[in-house]
C-alpha cells in the first residue's frame, strides 16, 4: 500500500489517539475563563494527558517546544507558548491546540475559545474560521483533491474579507506528528494530490482579520503573530478518508459528526 494509506490496525490506534485529544479540549473548556493563565491551562492539560489518559503530549520537546499544548491569543496565529504571565482577560480569543501520542499514534485538534464577553467582530472571525474548517471537511472523500480543500477555505475566508495564512498548513498524521502530505488552506479546485480511502490528515485553517502575512517571534522562536497585529483564528480536526467521505476522528460532543 502507498505510504499515505493507513492499515486497519493503524486506523484503530488513530481513532483512540484522536478521541483522547478531543477529550482534552472538552475537559479544558470550562477552565478557559478571565483570570486564568495560559500556563495554568498547560499544567491542567499536561496532568490530564499524562495522569488520566496515560498518553504523551506530543508538543512537549517537539523540536524543542517547551510546553505540552499551544495557546494562541488574539493576534497570535499559532504555536503560542503557555506562560504563567499570560493571564486571559475579558474579550480575548484563544486557540488551544492539543496533540496527544497514544500507543504510537498522534491525534491533533484545536478549538477557539471566547474569554468572557467578546466583541462582535472577533466572534465573527472565530465563527467564519470554524465554517472554513467545516466546509473543507464536507469536501473530503476519495477522488477529491487537496486543491479542492484549499479552495473552499480560501473562498469562504476571502468572501468575508479575511485572509488565509500561507506559511503554515495542515498535514498528514499517524506515527509521526507531521507527515506528508502538506494540506494547504488555499488553492485551486481539481489540483493537487487525489485523496484515497485510508489517508489521515489534519485541516487547520488560520484566518486573519487583516492581511495574511505573519512574523515569527525573535524572542522565543515559536510564537507566530500577524504582521499587522490584527486578530487571527484557527480550528483543527484530524480526519480519516473513508469510502463514503470522511470520519472526523477528533469530533467533540455536540459537533455534527458526533452525537450527544
Ligand atoms: N499542533 C500543531 C499543529 O497543528 C503543531 C504544534 S508544534 C509545536 O500542527 F511544537 F508547536 F507544538
Ligand atoms: Co496539526
Ligand atoms: Co494542532
Tab-separated table of C-alpha atoms in Angstrom, residues 128 131-133 135-136 147-166 184-189 205-207 212:
chain	number	residue	atom	x	y	z
A	128	UNK	CA	-16.242	32.143	9.929
A	131	UNK	CA	-17.133	27.431	8.930
A	132	UNK	CA	-13.985	27.283	6.761
A	133	UNK	CA	-12.953	24.062	8.505
A	135	UNK	CA	-16.843	23.370	4.627
A	136	UNK	CA	-13.462	21.814	3.934
A	147	UNK	CA	-6.693	21.807	-4.007
A	148	UNK	CA	-10.452	21.369	-3.503
A	149	UNK	CA	-9.928	21.649	0.248
A	150	UNK	CA	-7.766	24.747	-0.034
A	151	UNK	CA	-10.196	26.332	-2.463
A	152	UNK	CA	-13.301	26.163	-0.273
A	153	UNK	CA	-11.379	27.570	2.689
A	154	UNK	CA	-9.929	30.431	0.674
A	155	UNK	CA	-13.297	31.236	-0.923
A	156	UNK	CA	-15.125	31.425	2.371
A	157	UNK	CA	-12.395	33.409	4.141
A	158	UNK	CA	-11.773	35.917	1.362
A	159	UNK	CA	-15.504	36.125	0.602
A	160	UNK	CA	-15.812	37.507	4.122
A	161	UNK	CA	-12.913	39.946	3.606
A	162	UNK	CA	-10.492	37.899	5.683
A	163	UNK	CA	-7.156	36.414	4.595
A	164	UNK	CA	-5.635	32.924	4.704
A	165	UNK	CA	-2.250	32.335	6.350
A	166	UNK	CA	0.087	30.652	3.844
A	184	UNK	CA	-2.678	23.955	2.113
A	185	UNK	CA	-5.592	26.156	3.145
A	186	UNK	CA	-5.724	27.919	-0.224
A	187	UNK	CA	-5.669	26.598	-3.770
A	188	UNK	CA	-7.479	25.773	-6.974
A	189	UNK	CA	-10.127	23.087	-7.465
A	205	UNK	CA	-7.093	26.896	8.696
A	206	UNK	CA	-5.538	30.014	10.211
A	207	UNK	CA	-7.639	33.001	9.144
A	212	UNK	CA	-2.283	37.283	5.638
